[in-house]
Short mmCIF file of C-alpha atoms in Angstrom, two decimals:
data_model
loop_
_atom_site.label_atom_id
_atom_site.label_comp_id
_atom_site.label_asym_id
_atom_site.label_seq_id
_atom_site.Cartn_x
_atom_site.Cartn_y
_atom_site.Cartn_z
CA UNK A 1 -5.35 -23.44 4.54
CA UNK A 2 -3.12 -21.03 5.73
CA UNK A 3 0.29 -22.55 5.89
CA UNK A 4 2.91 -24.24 3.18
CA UNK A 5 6.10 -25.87 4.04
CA UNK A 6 7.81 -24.85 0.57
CA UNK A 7 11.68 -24.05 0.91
CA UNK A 8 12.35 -20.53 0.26
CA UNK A 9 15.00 -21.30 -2.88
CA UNK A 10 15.85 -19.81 -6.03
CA UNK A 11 15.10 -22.18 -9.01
CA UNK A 12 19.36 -21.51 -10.00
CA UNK A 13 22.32 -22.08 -7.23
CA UNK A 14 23.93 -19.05 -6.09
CA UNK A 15 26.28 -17.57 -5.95
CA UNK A 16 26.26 -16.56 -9.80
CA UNK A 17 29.45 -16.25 -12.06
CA UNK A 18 30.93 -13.17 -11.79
CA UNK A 19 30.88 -12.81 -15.87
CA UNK A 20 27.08 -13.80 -15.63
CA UNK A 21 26.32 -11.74 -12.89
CA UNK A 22 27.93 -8.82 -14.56
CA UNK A 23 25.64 -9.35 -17.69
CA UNK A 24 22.84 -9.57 -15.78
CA UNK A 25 23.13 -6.24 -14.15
CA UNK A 26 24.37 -4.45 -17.36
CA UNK A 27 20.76 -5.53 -18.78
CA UNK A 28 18.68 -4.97 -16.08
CA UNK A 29 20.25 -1.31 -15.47
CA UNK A 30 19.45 -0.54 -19.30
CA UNK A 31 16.37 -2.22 -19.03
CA UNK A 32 15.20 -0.16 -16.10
CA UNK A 33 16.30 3.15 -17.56
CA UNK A 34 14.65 2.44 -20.98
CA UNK A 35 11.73 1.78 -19.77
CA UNK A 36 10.69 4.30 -16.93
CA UNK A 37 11.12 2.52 -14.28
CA UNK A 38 13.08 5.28 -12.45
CA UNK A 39 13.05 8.21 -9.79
CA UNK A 40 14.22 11.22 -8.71
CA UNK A 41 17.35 10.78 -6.57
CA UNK A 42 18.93 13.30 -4.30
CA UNK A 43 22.86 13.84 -3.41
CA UNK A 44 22.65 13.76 0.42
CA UNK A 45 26.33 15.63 0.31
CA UNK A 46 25.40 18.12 -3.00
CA UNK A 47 21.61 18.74 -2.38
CA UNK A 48 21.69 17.80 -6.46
CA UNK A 49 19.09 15.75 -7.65
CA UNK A 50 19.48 13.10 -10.64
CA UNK A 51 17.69 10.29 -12.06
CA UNK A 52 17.95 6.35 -11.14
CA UNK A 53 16.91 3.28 -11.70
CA UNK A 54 14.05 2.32 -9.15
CA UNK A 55 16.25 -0.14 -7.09
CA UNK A 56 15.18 -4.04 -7.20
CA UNK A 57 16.16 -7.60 -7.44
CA UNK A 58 17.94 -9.11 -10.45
CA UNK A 59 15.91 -12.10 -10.30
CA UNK A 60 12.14 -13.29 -8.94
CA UNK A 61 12.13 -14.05 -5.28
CA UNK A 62 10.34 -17.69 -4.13
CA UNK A 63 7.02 -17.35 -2.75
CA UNK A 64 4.94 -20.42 -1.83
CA UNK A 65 1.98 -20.40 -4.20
CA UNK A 66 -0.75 -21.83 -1.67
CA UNK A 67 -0.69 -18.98 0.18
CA UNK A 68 0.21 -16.55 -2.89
CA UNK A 69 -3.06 -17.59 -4.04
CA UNK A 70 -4.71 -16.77 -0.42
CA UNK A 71 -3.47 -13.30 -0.18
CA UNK A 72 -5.04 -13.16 -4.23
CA UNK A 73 -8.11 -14.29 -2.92
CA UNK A 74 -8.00 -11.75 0.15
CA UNK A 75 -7.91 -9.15 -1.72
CA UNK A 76 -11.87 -8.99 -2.40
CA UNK A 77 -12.49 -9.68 1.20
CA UNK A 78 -10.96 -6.71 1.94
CA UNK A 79 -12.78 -5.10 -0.19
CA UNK A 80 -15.76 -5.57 1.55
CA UNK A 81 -14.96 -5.35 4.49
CA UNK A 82 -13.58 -1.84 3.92
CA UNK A 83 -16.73 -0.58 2.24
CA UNK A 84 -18.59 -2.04 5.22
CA UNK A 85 -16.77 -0.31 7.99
CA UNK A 86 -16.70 2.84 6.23
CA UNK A 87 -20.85 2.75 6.02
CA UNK A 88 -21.39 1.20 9.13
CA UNK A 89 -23.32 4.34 10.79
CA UNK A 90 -21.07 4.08 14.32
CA UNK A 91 -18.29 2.08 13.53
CA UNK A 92 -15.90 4.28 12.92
CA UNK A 93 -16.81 6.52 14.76
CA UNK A 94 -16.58 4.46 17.86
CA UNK A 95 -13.57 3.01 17.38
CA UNK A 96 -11.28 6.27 16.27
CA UNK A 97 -13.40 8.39 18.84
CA UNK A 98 -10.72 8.56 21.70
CA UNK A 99 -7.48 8.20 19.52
CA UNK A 100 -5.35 10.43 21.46
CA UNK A 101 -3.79 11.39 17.97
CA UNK A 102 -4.47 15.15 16.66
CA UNK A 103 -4.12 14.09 12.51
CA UNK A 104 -6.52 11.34 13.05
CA UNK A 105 -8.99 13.57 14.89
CA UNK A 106 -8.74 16.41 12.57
CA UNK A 107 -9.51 13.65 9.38
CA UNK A 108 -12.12 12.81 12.10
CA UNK A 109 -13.53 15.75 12.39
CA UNK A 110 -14.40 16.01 8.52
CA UNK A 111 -15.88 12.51 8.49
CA UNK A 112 -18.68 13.97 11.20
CA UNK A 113 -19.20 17.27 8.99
CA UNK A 114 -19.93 15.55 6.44
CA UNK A 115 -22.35 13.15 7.75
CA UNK A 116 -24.05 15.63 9.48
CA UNK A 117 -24.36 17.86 6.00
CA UNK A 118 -25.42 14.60 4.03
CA UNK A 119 -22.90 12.96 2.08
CA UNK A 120 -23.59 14.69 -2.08
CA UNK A 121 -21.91 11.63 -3.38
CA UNK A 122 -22.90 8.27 -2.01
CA UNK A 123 -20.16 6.49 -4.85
CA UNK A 124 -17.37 4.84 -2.86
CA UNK A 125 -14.34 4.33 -4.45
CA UNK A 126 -11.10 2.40 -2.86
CA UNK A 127 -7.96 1.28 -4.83
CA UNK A 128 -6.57 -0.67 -2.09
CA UNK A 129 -3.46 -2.76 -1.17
CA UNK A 130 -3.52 -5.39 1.48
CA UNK A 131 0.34 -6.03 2.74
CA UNK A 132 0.97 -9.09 3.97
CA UNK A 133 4.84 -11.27 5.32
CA UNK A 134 5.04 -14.99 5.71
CA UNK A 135 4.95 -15.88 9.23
CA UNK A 136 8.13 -18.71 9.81
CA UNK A 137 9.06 -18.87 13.42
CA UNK A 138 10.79 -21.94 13.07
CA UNK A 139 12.18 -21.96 9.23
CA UNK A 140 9.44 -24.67 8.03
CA UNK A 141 6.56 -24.08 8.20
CA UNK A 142 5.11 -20.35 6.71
CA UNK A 143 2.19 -18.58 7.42
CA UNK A 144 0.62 -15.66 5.74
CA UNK A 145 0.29 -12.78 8.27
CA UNK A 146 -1.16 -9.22 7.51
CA UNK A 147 1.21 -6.39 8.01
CA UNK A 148 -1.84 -3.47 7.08
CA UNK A 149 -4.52 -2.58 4.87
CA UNK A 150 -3.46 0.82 2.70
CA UNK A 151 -6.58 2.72 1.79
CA UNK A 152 -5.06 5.72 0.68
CA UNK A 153 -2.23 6.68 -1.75
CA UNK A 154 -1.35 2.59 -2.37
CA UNK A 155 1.83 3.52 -4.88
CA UNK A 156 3.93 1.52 -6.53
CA UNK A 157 1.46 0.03 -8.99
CA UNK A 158 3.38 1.13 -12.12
CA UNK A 159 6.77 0.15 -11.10
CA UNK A 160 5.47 -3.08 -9.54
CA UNK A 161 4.32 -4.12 -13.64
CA UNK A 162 7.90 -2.77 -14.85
CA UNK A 163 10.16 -5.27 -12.76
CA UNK A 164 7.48 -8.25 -13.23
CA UNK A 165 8.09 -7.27 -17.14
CA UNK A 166 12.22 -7.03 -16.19
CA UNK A 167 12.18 -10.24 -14.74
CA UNK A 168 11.01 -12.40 -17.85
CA UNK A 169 13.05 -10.39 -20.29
CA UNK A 170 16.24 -11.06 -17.97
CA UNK A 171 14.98 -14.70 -17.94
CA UNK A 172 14.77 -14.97 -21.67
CA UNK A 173 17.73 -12.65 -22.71
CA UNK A 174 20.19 -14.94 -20.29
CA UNK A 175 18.83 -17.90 -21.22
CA UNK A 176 17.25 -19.28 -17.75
CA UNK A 177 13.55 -19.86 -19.08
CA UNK A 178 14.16 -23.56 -18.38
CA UNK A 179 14.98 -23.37 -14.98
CA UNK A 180 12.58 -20.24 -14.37
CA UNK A 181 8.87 -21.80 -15.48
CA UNK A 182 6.68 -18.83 -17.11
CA UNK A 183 3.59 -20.31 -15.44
CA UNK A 184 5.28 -20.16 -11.84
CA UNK A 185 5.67 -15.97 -12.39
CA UNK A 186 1.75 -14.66 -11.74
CA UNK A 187 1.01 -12.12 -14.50
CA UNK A 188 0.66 -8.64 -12.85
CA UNK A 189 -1.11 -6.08 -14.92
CA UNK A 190 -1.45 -3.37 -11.94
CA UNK A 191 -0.32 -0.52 -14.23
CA UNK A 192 -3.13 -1.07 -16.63
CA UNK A 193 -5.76 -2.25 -13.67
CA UNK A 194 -5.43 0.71 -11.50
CA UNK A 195 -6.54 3.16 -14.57
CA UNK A 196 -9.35 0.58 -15.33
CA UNK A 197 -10.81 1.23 -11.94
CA UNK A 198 -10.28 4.57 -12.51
CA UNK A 199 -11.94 5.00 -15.88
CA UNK A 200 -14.90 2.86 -14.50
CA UNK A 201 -15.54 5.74 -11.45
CA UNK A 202 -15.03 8.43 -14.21
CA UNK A 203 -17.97 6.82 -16.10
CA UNK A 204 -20.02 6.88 -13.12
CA UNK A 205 -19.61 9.97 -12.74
CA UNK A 206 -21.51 11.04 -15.84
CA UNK A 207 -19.53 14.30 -17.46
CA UNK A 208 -17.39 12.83 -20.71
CA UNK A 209 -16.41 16.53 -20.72
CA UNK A 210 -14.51 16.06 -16.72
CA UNK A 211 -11.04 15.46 -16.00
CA UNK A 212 -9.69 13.00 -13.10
CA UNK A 213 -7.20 15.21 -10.50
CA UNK A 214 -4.00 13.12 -8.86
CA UNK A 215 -3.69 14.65 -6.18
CA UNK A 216 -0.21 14.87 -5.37
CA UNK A 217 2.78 16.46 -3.23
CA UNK A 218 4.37 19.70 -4.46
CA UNK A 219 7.56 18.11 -4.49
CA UNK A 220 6.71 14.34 -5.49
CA UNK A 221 10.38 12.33 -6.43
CA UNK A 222 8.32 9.01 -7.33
CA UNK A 223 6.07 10.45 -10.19
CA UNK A 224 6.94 8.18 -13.00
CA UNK A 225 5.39 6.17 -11.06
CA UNK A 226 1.89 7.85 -10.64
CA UNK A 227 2.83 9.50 -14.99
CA UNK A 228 2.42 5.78 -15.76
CA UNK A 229 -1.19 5.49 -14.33
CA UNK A 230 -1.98 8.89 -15.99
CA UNK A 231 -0.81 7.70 -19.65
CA UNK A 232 -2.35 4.18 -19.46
CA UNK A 233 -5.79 6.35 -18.70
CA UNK A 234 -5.42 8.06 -21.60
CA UNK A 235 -3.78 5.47 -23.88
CA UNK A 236 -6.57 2.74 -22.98
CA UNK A 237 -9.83 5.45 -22.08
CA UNK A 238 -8.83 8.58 -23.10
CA UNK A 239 -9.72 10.33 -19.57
CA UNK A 240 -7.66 13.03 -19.36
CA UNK A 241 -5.78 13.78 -15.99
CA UNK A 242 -4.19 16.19 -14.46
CA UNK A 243 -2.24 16.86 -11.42
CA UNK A 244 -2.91 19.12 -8.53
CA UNK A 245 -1.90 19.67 -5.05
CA UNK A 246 -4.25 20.78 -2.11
CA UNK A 247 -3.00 24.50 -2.45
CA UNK A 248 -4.22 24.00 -6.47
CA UNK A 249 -7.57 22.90 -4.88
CA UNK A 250 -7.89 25.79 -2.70
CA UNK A 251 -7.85 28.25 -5.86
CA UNK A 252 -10.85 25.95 -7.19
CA UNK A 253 -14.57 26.68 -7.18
CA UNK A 254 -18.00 24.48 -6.25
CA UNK A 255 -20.74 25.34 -7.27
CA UNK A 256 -24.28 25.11 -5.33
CA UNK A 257 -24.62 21.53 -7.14
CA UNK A 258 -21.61 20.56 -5.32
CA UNK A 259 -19.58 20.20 -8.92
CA UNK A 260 -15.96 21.51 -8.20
CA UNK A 261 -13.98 22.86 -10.39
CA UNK A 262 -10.08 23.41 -10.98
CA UNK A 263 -8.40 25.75 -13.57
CA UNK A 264 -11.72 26.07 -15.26
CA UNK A 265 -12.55 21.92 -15.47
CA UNK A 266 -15.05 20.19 -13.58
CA UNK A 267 -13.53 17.54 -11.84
CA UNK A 268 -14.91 13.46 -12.33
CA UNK A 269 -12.83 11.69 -9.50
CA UNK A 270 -10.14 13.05 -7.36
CA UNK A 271 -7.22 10.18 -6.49
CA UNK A 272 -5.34 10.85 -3.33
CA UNK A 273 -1.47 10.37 -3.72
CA UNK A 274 -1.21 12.62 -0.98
CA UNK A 275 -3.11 14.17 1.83
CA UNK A 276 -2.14 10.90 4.10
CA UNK A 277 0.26 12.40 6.35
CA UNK A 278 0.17 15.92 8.36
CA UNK A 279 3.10 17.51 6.36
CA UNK A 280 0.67 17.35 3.32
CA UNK A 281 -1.26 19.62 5.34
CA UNK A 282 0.98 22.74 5.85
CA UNK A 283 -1.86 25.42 6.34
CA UNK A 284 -5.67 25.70 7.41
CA UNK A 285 -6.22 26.53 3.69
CA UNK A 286 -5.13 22.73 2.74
CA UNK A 287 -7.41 21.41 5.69
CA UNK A 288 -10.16 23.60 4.15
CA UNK A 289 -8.89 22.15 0.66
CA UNK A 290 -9.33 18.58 1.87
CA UNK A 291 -12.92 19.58 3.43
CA UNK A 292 -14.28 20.92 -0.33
CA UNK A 293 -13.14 18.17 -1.74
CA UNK A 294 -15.34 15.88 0.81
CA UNK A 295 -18.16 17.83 0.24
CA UNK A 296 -18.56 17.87 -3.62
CA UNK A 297 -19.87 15.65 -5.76
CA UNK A 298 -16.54 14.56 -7.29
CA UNK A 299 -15.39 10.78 -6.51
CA UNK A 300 -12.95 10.33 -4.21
CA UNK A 301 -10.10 7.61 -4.37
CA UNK A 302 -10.42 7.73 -1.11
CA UNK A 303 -13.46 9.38 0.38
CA UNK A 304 -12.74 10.27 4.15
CA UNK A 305 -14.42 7.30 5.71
CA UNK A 306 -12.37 5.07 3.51
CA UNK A 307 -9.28 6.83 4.22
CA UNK A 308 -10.08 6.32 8.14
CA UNK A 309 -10.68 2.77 7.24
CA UNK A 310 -7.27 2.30 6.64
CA UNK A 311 -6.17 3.56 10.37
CA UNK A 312 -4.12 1.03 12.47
CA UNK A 313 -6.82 1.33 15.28
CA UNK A 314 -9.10 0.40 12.98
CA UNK A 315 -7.06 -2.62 11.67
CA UNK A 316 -6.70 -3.84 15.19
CA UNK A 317 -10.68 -3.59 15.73
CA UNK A 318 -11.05 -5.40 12.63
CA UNK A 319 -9.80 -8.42 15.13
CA UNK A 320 -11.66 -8.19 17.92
CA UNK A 321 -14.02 -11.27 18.53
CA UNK A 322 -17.20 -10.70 16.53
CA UNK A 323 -16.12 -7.56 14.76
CA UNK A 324 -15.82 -9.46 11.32
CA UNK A 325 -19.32 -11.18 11.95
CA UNK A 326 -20.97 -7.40 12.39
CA UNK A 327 -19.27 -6.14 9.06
CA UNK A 328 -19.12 -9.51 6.54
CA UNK A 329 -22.04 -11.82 5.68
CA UNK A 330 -19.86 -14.51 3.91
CA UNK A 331 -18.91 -17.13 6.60
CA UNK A 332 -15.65 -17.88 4.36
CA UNK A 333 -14.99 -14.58 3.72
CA UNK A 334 -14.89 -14.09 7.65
CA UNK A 335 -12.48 -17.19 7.92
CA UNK A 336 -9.90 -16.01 5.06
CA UNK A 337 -9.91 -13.11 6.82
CA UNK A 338 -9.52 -14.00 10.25
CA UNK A 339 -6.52 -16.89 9.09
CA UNK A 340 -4.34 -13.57 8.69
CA UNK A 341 -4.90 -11.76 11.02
CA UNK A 342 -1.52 -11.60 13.41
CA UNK A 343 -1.95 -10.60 17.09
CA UNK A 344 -3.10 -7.07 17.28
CA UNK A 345 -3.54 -5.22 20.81
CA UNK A 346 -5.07 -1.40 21.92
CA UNK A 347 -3.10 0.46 23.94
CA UNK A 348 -6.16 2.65 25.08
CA UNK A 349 -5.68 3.43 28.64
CA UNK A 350 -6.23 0.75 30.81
CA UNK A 351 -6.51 -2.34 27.93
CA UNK A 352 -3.84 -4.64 27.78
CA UNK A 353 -1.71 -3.45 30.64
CA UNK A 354 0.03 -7.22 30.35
CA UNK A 355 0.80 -7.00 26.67
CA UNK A 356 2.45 -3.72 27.31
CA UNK A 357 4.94 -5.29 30.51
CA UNK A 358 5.62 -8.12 28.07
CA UNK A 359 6.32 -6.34 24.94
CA UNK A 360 9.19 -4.03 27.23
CA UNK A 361 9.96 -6.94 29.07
CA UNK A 362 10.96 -9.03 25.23
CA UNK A 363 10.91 -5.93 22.77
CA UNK A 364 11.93 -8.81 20.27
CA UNK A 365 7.97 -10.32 19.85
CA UNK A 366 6.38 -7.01 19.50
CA UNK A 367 6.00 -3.62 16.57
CA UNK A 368 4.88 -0.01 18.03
CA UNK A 369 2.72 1.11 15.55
CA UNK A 370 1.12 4.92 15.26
CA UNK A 371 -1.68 5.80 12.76
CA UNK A 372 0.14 6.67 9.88
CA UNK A 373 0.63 6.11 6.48
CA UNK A 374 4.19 6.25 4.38
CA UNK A 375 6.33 3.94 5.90
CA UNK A 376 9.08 4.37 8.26
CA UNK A 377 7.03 5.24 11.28
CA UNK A 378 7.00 1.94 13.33
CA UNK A 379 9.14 1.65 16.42
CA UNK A 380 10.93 -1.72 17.18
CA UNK A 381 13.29 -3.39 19.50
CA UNK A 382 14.86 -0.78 21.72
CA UNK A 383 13.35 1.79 20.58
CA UNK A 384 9.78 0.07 21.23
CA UNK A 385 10.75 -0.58 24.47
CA UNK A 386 12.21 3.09 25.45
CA UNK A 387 9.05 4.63 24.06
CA UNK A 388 6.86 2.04 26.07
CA UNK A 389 8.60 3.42 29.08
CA UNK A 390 8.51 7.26 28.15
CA UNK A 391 4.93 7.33 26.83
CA UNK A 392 2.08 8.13 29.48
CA UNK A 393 -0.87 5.92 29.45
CA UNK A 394 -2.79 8.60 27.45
CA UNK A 395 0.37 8.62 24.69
CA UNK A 396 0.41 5.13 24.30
CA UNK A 397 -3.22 5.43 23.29
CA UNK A 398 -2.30 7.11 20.34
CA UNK A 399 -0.37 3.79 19.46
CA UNK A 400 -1.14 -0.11 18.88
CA UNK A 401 0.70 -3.14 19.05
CA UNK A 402 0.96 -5.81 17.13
CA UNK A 403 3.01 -9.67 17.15
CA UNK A 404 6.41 -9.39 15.39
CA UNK A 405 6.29 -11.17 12.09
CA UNK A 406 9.00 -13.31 12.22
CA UNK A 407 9.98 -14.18 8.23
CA UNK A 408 12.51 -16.70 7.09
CA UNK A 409 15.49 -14.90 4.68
CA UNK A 410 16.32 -16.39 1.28
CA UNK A 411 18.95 -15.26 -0.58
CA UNK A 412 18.55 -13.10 -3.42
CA UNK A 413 20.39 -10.16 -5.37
CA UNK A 414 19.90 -6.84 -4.89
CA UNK A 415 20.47 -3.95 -7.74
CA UNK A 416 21.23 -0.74 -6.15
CA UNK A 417 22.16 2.47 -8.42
CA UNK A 418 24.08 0.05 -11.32
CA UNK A 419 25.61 -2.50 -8.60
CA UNK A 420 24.64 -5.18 -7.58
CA UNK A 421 25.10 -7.47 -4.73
CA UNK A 422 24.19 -11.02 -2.99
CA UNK A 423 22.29 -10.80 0.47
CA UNK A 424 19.91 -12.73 2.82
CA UNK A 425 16.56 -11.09 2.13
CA UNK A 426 12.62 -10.93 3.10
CA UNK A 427 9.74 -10.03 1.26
CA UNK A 428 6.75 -8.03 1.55
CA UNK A 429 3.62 -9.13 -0.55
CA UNK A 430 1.04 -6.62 -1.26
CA UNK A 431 -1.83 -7.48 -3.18
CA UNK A 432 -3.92 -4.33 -4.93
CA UNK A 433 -8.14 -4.46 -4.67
CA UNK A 434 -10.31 -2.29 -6.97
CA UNK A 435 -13.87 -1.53 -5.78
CA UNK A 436 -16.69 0.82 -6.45
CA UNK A 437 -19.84 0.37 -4.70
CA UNK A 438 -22.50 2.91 -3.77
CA UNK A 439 -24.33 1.47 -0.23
CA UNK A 440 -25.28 -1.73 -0.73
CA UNK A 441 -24.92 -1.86 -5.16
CA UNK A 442 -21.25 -3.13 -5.89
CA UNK A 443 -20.25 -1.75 -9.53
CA UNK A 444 -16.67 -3.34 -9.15
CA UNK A 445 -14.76 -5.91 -6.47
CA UNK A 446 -11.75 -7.19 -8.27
CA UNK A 447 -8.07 -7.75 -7.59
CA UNK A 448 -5.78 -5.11 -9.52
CA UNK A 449 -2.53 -6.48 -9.01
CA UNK A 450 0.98 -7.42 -7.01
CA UNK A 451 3.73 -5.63 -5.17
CA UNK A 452 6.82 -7.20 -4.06
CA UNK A 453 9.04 -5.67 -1.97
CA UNK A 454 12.26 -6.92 -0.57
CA UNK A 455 14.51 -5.95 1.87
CA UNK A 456 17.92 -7.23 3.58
CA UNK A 457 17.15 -9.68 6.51
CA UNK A 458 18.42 -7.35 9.15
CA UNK A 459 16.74 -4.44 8.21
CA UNK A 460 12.97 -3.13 10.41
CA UNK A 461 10.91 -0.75 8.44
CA UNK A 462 10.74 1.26 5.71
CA UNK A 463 9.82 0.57 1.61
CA UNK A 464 10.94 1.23 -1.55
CA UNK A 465 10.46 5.39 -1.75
CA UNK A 466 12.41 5.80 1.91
CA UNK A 467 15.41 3.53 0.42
CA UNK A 468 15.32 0.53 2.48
CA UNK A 469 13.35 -1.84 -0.04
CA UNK A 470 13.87 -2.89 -3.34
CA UNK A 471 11.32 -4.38 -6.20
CA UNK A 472 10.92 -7.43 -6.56
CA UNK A 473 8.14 -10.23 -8.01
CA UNK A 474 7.13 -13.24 -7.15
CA UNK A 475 8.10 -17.05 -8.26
CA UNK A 476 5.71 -19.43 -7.13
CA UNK A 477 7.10 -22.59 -5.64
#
């Protein structure tokens, strides 16, 4: 059942003592520093760079467990349902055909040259995360509502397992583990999951002599992040990995087997950390990167239907009436899935010409969302409304919209760069999925993990890597 009328409230009263609170924070800044859980920082008045703390909360943040164990559940669904749509012979293909959106046709466009060449490696690969926001209109009652489906670059993994880890050591160093139950904080081994999933494609593959490639950003400030990944695949497997960037891929070779090579070593699986927004792709040479890659025989984490899987259109097709039924086979699968969906509405020219007059009319109940990945690109309130209003029929197509999720705030403390401070909050729940399948044979389905982020009440978009979110993990209640 999708819906729990558990108070949003933190197991101790706040606000803390100032002597506690200052312990607290001394610990958790040392903590976080010790242990790697830290990025690159840049002085917006300098142009010097530096090295933080990843910024999160001092403390778990409540979650209602019902539907904590939902979105757990979820997470295999969509699973499924992504392999489906991305080997459904038309379906994607139908529903991205008219996108009025150049990146999305260009990612397109590689998706039909490789179907029409023959696809050299039928393995599909997907490390996934499934976002999700409780629903609470009226401050009861919460609902779990889907805020997207990430099929490409899904980050945080590493950093998610570091403040999970934080959390019960600040719980057991100041003494709070009887008013913070272990068994209430879900166990969230993401940074050792992820590489699992990895190491289990890299067997598939077949060449102990291969290397995985991250593929990553030339100037990447959240790496200790992805360095994390790469030394728990070597630690636990010992699968080497390195990192390369499109332009690194454009100096590589394949051969006429469709084996590509990089720096001399034949690569196993190639994981996207970038390659999900247009600045990745700065020249034709990184498009024709991209392309190569597609057409090996390496794995991909994701392969280019699975990225296009992930594309807001797509999620908003996802729930049409009898879309699910097409794509799933499981009847309960199909109802799990359809419980969280929120309303979600195409803006291709002439659809929902009423949902576009009432979403300028009350700018409030509605998010403008384009078909990109990275955070920070949705359009609300005002802004929604102005861009409703500028945008010809044939721009808005490029768009969808989709029902406001309307969360009740908690209060919670936030650690920012050593300080820290008291605010009302909201969360963002996203649940990792791990699968490998190859048409209809499913190697792995499993769930890999949590992410929390949380974010001041009065705050719109935006995560943890653009400076608006903080980590954060979940107490059950």
């Amino acid at each position: 059942m999708n819906s729990s009328d558990s108070q949003l409230v933190a197991p101790i009263p706040f606000p803390l003592a100032d002597d506690f609170l200052q312990s607290l924070r001394s610990h958790a800044f040392d903590w976080c520093m010790a242990h790697g859980m830290i990025s690159l920082k840049k002085n917006p008045s300098t142009g010097s760079e530096y090295i933080m703390h990843m910024p999160c909360t001092l403390l778990p943040s409540p979650f209602p467990k019902s539907l904590f164990e939902l979105s757990w559940n979820l997470a295999k669904d969509f699973n499924t349902l992504v392999h489906s749509a991305a080997n459904h012979p038309s379906f994607l293909l139908n529903t991205l055909k008219d996108v009025p959106d150049q990146f999305t046709q260009d990612l397109l466009k590689i998706h039909k040259t490789v179907l029409e060449e023959g696809v050299r490696q039928p393995i599909c690969f997907g490390l996934h995360r499934s976002d999700y926001m409780l629903h609470s209109p009226a401050g009861k009652t919460h609902h779990l509502q889907q805020v997207e489906i990430n099929t490409i670059s899904s980050a945080m993994a590493s950093v998610s397992s570091l403040t999970s880890q934080l959390h019960r050591y600040l719980i057991g160093r100041m003494n709070l583990s009887d008013k913070y139950i272990e068994s209430s904080m879900p166990q969230n081994d993401s940074v050792k999951n992820l590489p699992r999933g990895l190491a289990s494609a890299f067997k598939l593959y077949g060449n102990k002599d291969a290397v995985v490639v991250m593929l990553v950003q030339g100037t990447e400030r959240n790496r200790w992040d992805q360095r994390w990944l790469e030394y728990n695949l070597w630690e636990e497997h010992k699968i080497p990995l390195i990192r390369c960037t499109l332009a690194d891929i454009s100096k590589g070779q394949m051969d006429s087997n469709g084996r590509l090579f990089v720096a001399g070593k034949e690569i196993a699986v190639v994981y996207f950390r970038a390659g999900y927004t247009p600045n990745d792709y700065t020249s034709e040479s990184d498009w024709s990167a991209r392309l190569t890659i597609e057409r090996s025989l390496a794995i991909k984490c994701p392969n280019i239907s699975y990225h296009l899987a992930g594309a807001k259109k797509v999620q908003q097709a996802f729930a049409l009436p009898g879309v699910l039924e097409q794509l799933v086979s499981d009847p309960e699968s199909i109802k799990r899935l359809r419980s969280c969906f929120t309303g979600l509405y195409s803006l291709a020219e002439g659809e929902n010409e009423h949902i576009v007059k009432d979403a300028i009319a009350n700018p409030r109940k509605y998010v403008l969302k384009p078909q990109r990945e990275g955070g920070g690109n949705n359009l609300y309130g005002d802004d929604m409304k102005q861009a409703l209003e500028k945008y010809s029929p044939k721009e808005r197509a490029a768009y969808i919209l989709m029902d406001r999720i309307d969360p009740y705030p908690f209060e919670t403390y936030f650690m920012r760069e050593g300080e820290a401070l008291i605010g009302k909050a909201v969360s963002e729940l996203g649940i990792y999925g791990i699968f490998i399948g190859e048409n209809e044979k499913v190697f792995m389905n499993e769930v890999g993990g949590l992410l929390i982020r949380t974010k001041t009440a009065h705050v719109e978009d935006g995560g943890v890597a653009a400076g608006v979110a903080v980590l954060d993990s979940p107490y059950l209640i």
